[in-house]
Coordinates of C-alpha atoms in Angstrom, one line a residue:
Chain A
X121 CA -91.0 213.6 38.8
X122 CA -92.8 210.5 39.9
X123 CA -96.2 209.4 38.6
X124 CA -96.1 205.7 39.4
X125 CA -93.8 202.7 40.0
X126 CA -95.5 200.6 37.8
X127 CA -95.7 200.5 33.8
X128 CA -98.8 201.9 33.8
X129 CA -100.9 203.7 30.4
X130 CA -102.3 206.6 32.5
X131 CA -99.4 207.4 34.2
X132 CA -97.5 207.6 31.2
X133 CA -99.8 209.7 29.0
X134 CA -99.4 212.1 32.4
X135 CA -95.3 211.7 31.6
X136 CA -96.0 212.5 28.1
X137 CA -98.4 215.0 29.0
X138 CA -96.4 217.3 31.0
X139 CA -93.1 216.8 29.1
X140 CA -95.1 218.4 26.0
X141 CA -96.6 221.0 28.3
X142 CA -93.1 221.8 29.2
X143 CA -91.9 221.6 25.3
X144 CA -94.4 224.2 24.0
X145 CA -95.0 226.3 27.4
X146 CA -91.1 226.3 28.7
X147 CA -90.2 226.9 32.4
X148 CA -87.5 228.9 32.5
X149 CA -83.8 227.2 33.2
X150 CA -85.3 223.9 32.2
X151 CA -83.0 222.4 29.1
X152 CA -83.9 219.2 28.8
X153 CA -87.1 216.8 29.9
X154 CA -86.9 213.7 29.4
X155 CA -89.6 210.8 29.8
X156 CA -89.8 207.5 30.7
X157 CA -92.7 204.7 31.3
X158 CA -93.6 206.4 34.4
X159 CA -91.4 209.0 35.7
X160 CA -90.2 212.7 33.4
X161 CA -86.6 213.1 34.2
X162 CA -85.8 216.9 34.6
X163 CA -82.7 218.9 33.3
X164 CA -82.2 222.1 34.5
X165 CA -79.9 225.0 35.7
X166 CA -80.0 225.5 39.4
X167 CA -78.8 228.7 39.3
X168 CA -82.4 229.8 37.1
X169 CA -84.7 227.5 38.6
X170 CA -84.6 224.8 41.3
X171 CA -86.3 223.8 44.6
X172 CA -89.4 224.1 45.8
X173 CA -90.5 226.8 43.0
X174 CA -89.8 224.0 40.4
X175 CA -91.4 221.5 42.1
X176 CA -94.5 224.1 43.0
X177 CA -94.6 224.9 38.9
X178 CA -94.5 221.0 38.3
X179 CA -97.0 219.8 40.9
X180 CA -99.7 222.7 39.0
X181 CA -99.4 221.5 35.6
X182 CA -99.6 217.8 36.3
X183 CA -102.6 218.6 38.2
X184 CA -104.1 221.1 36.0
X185 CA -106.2 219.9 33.4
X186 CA -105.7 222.6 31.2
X187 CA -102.1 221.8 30.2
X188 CA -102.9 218.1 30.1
X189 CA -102.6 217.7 26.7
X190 CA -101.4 214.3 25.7
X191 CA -99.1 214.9 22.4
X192 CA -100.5 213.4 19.7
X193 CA -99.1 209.7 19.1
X194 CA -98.2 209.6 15.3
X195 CA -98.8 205.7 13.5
X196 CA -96.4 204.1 12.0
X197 CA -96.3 201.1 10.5
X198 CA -93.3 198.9 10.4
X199 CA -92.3 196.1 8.0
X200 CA -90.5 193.1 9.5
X201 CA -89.0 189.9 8.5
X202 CA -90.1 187.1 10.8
X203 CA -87.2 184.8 10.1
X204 CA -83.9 184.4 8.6
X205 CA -80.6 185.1 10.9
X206 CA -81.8 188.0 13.0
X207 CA -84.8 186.0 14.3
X208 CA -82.5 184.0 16.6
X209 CA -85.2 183.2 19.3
X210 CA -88.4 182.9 17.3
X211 CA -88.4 178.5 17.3
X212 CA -88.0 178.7 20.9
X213 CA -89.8 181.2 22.0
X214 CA -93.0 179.2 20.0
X215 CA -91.2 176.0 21.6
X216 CA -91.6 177.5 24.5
X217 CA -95.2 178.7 24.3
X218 CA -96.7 175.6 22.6
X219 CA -97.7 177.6 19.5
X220 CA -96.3 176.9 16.2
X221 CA -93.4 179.8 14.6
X222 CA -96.9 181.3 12.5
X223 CA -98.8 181.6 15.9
X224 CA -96.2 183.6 17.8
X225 CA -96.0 185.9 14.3
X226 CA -99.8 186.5 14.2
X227 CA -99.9 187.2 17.5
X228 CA -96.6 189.7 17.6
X229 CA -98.5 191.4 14.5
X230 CA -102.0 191.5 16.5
X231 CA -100.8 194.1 18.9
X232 CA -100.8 197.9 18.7
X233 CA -97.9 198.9 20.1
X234 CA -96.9 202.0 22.4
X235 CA -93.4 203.6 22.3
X236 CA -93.3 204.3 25.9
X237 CA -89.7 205.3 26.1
X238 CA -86.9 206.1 23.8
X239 CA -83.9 205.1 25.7
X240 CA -81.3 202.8 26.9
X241 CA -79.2 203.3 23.4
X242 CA -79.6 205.9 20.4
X243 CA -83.3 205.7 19.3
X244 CA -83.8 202.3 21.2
X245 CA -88.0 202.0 21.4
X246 CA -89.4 200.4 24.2
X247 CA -93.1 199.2 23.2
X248 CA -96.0 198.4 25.5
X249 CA -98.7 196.5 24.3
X250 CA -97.0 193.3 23.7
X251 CA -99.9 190.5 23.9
X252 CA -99.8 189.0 27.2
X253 CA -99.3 185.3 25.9
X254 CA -96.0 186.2 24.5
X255 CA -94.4 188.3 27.8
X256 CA -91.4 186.3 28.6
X257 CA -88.5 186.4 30.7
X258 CA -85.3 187.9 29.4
X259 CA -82.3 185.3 28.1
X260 CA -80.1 184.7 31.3
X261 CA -76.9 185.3 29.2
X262 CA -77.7 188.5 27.0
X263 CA -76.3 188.0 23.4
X264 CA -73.1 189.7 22.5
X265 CA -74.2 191.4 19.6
X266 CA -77.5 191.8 18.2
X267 CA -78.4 194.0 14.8
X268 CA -80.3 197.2 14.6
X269 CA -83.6 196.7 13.6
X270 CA -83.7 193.6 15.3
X271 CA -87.6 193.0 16.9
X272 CA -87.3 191.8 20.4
X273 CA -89.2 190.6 23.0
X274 CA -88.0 191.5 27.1
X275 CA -90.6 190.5 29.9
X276 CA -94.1 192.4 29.3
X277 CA -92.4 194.3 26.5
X278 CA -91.4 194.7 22.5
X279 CA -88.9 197.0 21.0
X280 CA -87.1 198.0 18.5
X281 CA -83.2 197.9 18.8
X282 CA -81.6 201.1 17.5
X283 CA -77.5 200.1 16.8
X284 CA -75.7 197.1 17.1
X285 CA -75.4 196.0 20.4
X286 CA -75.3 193.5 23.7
X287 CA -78.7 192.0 24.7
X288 CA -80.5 189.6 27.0
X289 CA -84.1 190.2 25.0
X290 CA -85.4 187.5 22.6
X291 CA -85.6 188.6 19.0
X292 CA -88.3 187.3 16.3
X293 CA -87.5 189.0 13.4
X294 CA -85.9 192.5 11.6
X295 CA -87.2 196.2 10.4
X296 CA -85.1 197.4 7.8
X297 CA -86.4 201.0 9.1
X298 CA -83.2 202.3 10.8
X299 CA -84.7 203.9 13.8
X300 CA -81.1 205.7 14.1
X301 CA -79.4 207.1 11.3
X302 CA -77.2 210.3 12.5
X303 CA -76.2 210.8 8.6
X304 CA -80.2 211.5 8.2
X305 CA -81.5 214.8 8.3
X306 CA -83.9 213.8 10.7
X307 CA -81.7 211.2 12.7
X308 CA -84.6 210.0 14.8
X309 CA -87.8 208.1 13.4
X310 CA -89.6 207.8 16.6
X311 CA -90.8 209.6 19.7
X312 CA -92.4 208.3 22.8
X313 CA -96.4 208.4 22.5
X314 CA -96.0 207.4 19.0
X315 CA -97.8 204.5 17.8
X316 CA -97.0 201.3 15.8
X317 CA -98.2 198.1 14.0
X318 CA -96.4 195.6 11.9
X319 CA -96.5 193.9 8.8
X320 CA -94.8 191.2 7.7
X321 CA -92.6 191.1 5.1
X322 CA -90.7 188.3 3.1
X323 CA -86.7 188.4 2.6
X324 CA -87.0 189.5 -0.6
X325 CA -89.0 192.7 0.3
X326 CA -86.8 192.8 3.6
X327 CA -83.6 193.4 1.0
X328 CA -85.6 195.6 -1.5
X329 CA -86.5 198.0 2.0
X330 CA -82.8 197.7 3.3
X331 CA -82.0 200.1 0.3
X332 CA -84.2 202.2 0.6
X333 CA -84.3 202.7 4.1
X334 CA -80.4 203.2 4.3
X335 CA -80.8 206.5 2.2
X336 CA -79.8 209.6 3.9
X337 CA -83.1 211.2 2.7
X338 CA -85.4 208.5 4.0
X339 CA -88.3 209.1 6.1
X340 CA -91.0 207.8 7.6
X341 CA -94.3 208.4 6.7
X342 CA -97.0 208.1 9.7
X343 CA -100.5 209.0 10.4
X344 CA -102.2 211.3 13.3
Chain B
X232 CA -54.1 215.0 6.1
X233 CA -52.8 216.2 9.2
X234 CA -51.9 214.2 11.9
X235 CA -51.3 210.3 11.7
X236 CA -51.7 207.6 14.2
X237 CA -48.8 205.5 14.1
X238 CA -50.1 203.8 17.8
X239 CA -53.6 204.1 18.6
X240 CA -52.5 203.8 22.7
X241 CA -55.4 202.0 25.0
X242 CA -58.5 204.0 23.8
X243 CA -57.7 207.3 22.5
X244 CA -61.0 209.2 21.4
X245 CA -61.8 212.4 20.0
X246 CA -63.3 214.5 22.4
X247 CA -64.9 217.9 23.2
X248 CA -67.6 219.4 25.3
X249 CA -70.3 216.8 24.6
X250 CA -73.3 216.5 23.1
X251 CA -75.8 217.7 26.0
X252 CA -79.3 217.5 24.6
X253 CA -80.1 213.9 23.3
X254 CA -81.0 212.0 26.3
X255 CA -84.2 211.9 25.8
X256 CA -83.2 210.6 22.4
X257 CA -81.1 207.7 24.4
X258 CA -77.8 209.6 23.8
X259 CA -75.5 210.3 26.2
X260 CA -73.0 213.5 26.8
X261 CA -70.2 211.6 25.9
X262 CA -67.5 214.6 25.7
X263 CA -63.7 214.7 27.8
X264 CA -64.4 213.0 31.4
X265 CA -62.4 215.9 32.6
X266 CA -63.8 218.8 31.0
X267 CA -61.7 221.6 33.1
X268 CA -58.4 219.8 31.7
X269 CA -59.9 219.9 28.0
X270 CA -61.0 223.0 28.0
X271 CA -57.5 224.4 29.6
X272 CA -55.4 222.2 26.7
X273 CA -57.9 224.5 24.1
X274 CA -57.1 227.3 25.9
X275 CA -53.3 227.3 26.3
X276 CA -53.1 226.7 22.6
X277 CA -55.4 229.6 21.8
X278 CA -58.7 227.3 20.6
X279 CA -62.1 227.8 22.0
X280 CA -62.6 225.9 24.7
X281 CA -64.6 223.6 22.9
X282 CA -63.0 222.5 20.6
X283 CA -62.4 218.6 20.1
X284 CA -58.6 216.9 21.3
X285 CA -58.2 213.6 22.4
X286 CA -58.7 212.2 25.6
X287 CA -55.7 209.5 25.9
X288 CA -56.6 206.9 28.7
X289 CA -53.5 205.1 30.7
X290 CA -51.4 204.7 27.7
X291 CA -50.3 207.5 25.1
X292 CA -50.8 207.1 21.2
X293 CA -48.3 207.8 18.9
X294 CA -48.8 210.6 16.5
X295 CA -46.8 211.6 13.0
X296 CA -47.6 215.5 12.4
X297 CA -48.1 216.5 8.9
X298 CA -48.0 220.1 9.6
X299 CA -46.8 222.3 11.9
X300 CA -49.1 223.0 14.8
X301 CA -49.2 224.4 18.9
X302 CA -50.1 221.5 21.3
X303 CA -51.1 221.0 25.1
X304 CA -51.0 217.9 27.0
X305 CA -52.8 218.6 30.2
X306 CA -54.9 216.3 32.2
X307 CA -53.4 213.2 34.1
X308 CA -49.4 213.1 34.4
X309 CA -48.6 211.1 30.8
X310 CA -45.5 212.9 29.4
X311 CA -45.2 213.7 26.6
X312 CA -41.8 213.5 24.3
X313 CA -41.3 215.1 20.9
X314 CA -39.3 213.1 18.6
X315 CA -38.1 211.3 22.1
X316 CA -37.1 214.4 23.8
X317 CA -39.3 214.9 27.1
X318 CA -41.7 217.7 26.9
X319 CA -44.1 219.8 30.1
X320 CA -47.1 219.3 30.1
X321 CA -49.5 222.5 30.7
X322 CA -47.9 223.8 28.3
X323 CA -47.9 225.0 24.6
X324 CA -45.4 223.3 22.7
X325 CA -44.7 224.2 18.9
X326 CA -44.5 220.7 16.8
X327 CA -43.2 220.8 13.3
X328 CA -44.4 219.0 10.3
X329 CA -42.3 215.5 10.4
X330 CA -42.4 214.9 14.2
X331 CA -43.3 212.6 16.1
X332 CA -45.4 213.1 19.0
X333 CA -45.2 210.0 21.8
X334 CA -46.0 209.4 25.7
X335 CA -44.2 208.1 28.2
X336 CA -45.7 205.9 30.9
X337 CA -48.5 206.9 32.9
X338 CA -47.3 208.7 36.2
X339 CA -50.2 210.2 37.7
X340 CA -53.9 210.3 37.4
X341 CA -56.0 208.5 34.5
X342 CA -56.4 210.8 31.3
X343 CA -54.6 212.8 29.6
X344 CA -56.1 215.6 27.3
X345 CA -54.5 216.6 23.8
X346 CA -55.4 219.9 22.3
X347 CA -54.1 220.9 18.7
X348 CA -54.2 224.4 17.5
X349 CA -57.2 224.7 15.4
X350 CA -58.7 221.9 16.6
X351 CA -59.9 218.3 15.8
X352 CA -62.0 218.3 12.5
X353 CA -64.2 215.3 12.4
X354 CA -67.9 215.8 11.1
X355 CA -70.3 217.5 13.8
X356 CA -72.8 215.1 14.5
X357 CA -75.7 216.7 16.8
X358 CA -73.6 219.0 17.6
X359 CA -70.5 217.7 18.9
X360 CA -67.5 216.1 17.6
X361 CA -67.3 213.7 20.5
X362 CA -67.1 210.3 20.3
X363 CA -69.8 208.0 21.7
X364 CA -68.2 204.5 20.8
X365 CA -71.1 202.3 22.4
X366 CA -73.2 204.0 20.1
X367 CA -70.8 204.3 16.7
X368 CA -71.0 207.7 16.1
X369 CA -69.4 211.0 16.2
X370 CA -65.4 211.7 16.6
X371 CA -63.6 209.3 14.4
X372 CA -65.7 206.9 12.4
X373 CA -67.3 206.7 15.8
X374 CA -64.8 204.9 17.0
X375 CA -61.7 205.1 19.5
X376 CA -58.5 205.8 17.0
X377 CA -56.6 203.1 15.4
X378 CA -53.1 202.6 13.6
X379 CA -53.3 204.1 10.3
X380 CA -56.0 206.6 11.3
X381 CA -55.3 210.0 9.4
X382 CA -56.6 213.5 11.2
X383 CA -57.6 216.4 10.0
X384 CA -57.2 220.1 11.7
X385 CA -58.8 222.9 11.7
X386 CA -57.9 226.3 10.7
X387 CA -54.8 227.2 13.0
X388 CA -56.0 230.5 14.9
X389 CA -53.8 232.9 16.3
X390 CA -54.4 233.1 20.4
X391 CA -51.4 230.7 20.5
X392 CA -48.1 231.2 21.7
X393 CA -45.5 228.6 22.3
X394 CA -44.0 228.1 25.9
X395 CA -47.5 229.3 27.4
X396 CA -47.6 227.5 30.5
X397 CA -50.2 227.5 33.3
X398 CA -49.2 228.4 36.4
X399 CA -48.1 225.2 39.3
X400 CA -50.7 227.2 41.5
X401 CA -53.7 226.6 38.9
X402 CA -53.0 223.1 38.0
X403 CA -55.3 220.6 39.4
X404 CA -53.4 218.2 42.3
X405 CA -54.8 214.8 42.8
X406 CA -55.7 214.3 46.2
X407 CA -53.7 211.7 49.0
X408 CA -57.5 210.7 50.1
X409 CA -60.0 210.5 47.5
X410 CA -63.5 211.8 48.6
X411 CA -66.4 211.9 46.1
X412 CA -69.0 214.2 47.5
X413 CA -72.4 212.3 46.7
X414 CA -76.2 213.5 47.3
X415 CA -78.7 211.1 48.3
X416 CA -81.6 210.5 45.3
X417 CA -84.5 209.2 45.1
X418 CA -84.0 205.6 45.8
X419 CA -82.4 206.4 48.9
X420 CA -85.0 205.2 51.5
X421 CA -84.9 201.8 49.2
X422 CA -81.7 200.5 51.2
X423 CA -81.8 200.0 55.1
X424 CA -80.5 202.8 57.5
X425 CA -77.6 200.4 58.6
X426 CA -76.9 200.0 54.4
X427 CA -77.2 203.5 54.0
X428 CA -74.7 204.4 56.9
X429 CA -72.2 201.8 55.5
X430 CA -72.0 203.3 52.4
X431 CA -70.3 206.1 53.7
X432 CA -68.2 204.8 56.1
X433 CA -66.9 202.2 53.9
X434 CA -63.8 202.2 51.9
X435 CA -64.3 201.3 48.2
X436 CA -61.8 200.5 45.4
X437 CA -61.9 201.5 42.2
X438 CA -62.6 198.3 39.9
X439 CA -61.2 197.7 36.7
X440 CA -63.9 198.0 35.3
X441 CA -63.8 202.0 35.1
X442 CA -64.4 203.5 31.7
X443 CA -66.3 206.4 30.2
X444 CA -69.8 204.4 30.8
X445 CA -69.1 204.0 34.3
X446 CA -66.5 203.8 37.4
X447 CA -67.0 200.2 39.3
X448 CA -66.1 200.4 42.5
X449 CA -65.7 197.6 44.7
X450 CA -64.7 196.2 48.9
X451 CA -67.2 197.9 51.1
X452 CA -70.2 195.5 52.7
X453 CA -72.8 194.3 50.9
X454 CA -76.4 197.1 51.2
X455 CA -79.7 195.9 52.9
X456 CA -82.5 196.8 50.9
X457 CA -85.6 197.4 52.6
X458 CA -88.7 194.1 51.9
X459 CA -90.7 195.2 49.3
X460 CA -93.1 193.8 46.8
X461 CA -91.6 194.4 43.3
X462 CA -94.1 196.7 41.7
X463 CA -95.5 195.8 38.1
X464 CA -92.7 196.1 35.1
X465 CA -89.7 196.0 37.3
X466 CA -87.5 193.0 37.7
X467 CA -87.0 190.6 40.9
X468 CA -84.1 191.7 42.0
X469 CA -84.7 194.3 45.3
X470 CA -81.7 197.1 43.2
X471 CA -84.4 196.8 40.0
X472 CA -86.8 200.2 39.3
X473 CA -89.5 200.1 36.4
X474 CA -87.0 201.7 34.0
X475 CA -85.7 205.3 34.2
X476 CA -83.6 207.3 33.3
X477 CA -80.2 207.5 34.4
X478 CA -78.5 211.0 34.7
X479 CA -74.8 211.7 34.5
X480 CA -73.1 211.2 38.0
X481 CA -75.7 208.9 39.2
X482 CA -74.5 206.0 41.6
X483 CA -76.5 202.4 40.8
X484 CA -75.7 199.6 43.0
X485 CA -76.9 196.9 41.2
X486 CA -78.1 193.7 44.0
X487 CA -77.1 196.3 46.3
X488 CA -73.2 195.1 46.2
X489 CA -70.6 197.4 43.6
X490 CA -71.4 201.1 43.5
X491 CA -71.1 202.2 39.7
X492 CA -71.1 206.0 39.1
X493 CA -72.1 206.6 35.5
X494 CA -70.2 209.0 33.6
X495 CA -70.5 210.5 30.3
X496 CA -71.2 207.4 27.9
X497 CA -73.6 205.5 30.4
X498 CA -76.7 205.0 28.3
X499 CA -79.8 206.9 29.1
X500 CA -82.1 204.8 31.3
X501 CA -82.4 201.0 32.9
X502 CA -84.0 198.9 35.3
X503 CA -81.3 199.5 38.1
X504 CA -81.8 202.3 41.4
X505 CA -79.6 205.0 41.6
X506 CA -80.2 205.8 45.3
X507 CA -77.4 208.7 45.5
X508 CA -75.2 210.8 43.2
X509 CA -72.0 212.0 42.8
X510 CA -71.7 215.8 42.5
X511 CA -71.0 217.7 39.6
X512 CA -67.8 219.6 41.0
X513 CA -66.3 215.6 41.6
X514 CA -66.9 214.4 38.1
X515 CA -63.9 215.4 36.8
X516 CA -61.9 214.0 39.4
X517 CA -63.4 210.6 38.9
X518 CA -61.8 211.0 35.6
X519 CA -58.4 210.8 37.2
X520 CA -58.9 207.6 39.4
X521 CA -57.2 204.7 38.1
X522 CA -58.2 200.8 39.5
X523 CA -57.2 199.9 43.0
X524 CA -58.1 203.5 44.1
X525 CA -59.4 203.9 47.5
X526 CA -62.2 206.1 47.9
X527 CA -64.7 207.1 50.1
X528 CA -68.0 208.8 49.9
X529 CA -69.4 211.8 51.3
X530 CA -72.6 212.5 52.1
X531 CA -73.1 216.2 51.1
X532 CA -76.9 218.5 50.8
X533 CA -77.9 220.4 47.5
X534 CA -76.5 223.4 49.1
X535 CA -73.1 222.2 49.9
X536 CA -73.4 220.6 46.1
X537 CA -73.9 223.3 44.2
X538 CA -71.2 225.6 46.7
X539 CA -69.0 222.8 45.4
X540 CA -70.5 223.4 41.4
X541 CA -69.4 227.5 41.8
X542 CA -66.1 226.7 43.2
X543 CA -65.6 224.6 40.6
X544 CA -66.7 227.3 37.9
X545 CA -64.2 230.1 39.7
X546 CA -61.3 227.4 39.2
X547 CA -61.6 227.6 35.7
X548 CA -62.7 231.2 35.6
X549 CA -59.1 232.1 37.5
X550 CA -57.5 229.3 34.2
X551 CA -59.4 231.5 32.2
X552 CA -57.4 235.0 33.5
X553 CA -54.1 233.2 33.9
X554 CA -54.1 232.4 30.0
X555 CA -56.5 235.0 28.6

């Protein structure tokens, strides 16, 4: 289901939107909805539901105000280490913008950032809100291997890398909040709508975090 | 301890239904590429049908049994041999503690499937023992299976019954000409209608690179796109979308030049249009290609797709009677 071809804030809280509708109001044979930046991705069992009564059903409640109820973004703060080995592109990218390694930090850490999309790998956030001064193009040879936690920068976008893994974004720092830990009871930290700032964070509090965040009992406390 | 790996083979993994649920999550369905021959392996050794095997790709591992178990090798023609001696496959075969358990070169199809009386026991993990290697986690240490590795079972059950076989008549036959039935998606009107007839008259062959993320496939004409302005968010190139998500069986054709059908490891979403895809009732098949394939696609309607999906299901339901 289509709402726009663009990244686009309103047509994503409509995504978001109608995948919770669809969560706590379920259509029968649906199993699984899944959102992205501008589209919900159905999953369902033809022989229960399909067609035109589907799409009838999913044309009324995105138009329908009354089940238009954007979920409610939690916000989370994250801690990151702007430096050290997993900041592999941070001198260049501030090379590359004419700002000095502290004026691409401040700047990262003056947005509010929107998951718009868990996806791509295993908990993998794509953020909107990335200040327009630091949108840059991906690397033309992605990186063979690149940490989770890692903090990246891809075109108009931040994220958060999930597992260890191939990349073409830039990356400016680490998170020692494992977004991904299956041994966790809840194995997930993030869901799209929520909502995040950084801090920064020194090595020294980076390795104090790691240990605590590896715990299989660690979770993340956000606000509504 | 309960089975050892003496040779891993190419990229033996544990394997069992999948882990359906998760995409949303970024988590594929991972699971046996051919599900039918997995669940019949479970089935002629007297396990559920989902319980986990492995899925043995091209080249067979070799295994040390520490106790004595039923087997079924089913899937792709890799033969098995028990302490040397050639086995069937489709069949139950009793293995005693002390033997060893190797293949023989590949003769037909892609994949072979493994089940073990009581099953594979490696740690649920969202509710499937399948591995998902891109993503290090489930099966084995999240990983395909390595020299050394040491496997446990599960409690034998008791449906099994050695010399079980299924019937010639029920076993799957690779076709001479391989046709993948495909629907056109969404990004269908995004390539010309010369492109979109050349995609199915075209012969393709499968590309090496063909693994559980994806099948390549390569050698029919380059696609038109239609002009277009790239909208906001999406990349240059005319095969790039704003992000989405990519389902199992969908076909992207990145710059509009080498077809890849995404099978049960492809991660979740990208940037790259997925103007048709591959029905469900072919997926298992694509399972059996190996490179240098010819294949062709054909253009089928949601109708004749999901015709194909119940024929599919009354195959394994008539599997089902033969070894119930």
């Amino acid at each position: 289901m289509e709402f726009a071809d663009t990244v686009n804030e309103t047509a994503n809280l409509k995504v978001l939107a109608l995948s919770a509708s669809i969560s706590s109001n379920p259509i029968v044979g649906v199993r699984e909805t899944i959102p992205t930046y501008r589209s919900l991705t159905l999953i369902y069992d033809a022989r229960l539901v399909r067609g035109s009564v589907l799409a009838e059903e999913l044309m009324r409640r995105a138009r329908s105000d009354a089940s238009y109820e954007p979920p409610p973004g939690r916000r989370f703060e994250f801690p990151v280490f702007y430096g050290g080995e997993h900041a592999t592109d941070l001198e260049e990218l501030a090379a590359i913008k004419n700002l000095s390694v502290d004026e691409v930090i401040g700047l990262h850490l003056a947005g509010e950032y929107r998951v718009y999309l868990i996806g791509f790998a295993p908990g993998f956030a794509y953020l909107g809100g990335l200040p327009e001064i630091l949108h840059t193009p991906r690397l033309a040879t992605p990186r063979q291997r690149i940490e989770a936690g890692a903090i990246g920068i891809g075109g108009r976008q931040s994220s958060i890398n999930s597992v260890p893994g191939p990349s073409g974004w830039r990356f400016i720092g680490r998170t020692p909040y494992l977004l991904f830990n299956p041994l966790r009871a809840r194995p997930f930290l993030l869901r799209a709508g929520d909502r995040i700032r950084f801090r920064r964070i020194d090595a020294d509090e980076a390795a104090h975090l790691d240990e605590r965040a590896g715990q299989s009992d660690f979770e993340l406390v956000g606000t509504v | 301890m309960s089975f050892k790996v003496t040779k891993p083979g190419l990229a033996t993994t544990v394997q069992d239904l999948g882990r359906p649920g998760y995409f949303h999550l970024g988590i594929p369905l991972s699971g046996a590429m051919d599900q039918i021959a997995l669940r019949t392996a479970n089935l002629l050794v007297g396990n559920d049908e989902g319980a986990a095997g492995l899925e043995i790709v091209f080249m067979g591992p070799e295994l040390i049994f520490a106790r004595d178990a039923l087997i079924a090798i089913t899937g792709g023609e890799i033969p098995p041999k028990l302490d040397g001696q050639p086995q069937p496959t489709w069949t139950a075969l009793p293995v005693k503690a002390g033997q060893t358990l190797s293949f023989d070169f590949l003769k037909a199809g892609a994949r072979a499937y493994l089940a073990i009386e009581g099953g594979i026991d490696v740690p649920l993990v969202l509710g499937s023992r399948s591995t998902y290697a891109l993503g290090t986690l489930g099966g084995f240490q999240g990983r395909k299976l390595q020299a050394g590795d040491e496997l446990q079972l599960g409690p034998a059950g008791n449906g099994g019954r050695a010399g079980r076989s299924l019937p010639d008549s029920l076993r799957p036959v690779l076709p001479k000409e391989i046709r993948l039935r495909a629907l056109p998606g969404q990004f269908w009107e995004r390539i010309t209608e010369q492109a979109q007839a050349q995609f199915f008259e075209d012969t393709w062959k499968v590309a090496p690179e063909a693994d559980r993320i994806g099948y390549r496939f390569r050698g029919g004409r380059p696609l038109d796109f239609v002009p277009r302005e790239p909208p906001f968010g999406a990349g240059s190139d005319p095969s790039n979308i704003v992000d989405g998500c990519y389902s199992y069986g969908s076909i992207q054709i990145p710059g509009g030049t080498e077809p890849i059908v995404l099978h049960r490891d492809a991660v979740s979403g990208g940037g790259y249009f997925m103007p048709a895809t591959v029905i469900s009732a072919d997926m298992d098949l694509i399972a059996q290609l190996q490179p240098h394939v010819p294949v062709r696609f054909e253009r089928v309607d949601m109708e004749t797709a999901l015709a194909a999906r119940a024929t599919h299901r009354a195959d394994l339901e008539r599997i089902r009677s033969a070894l119930a």
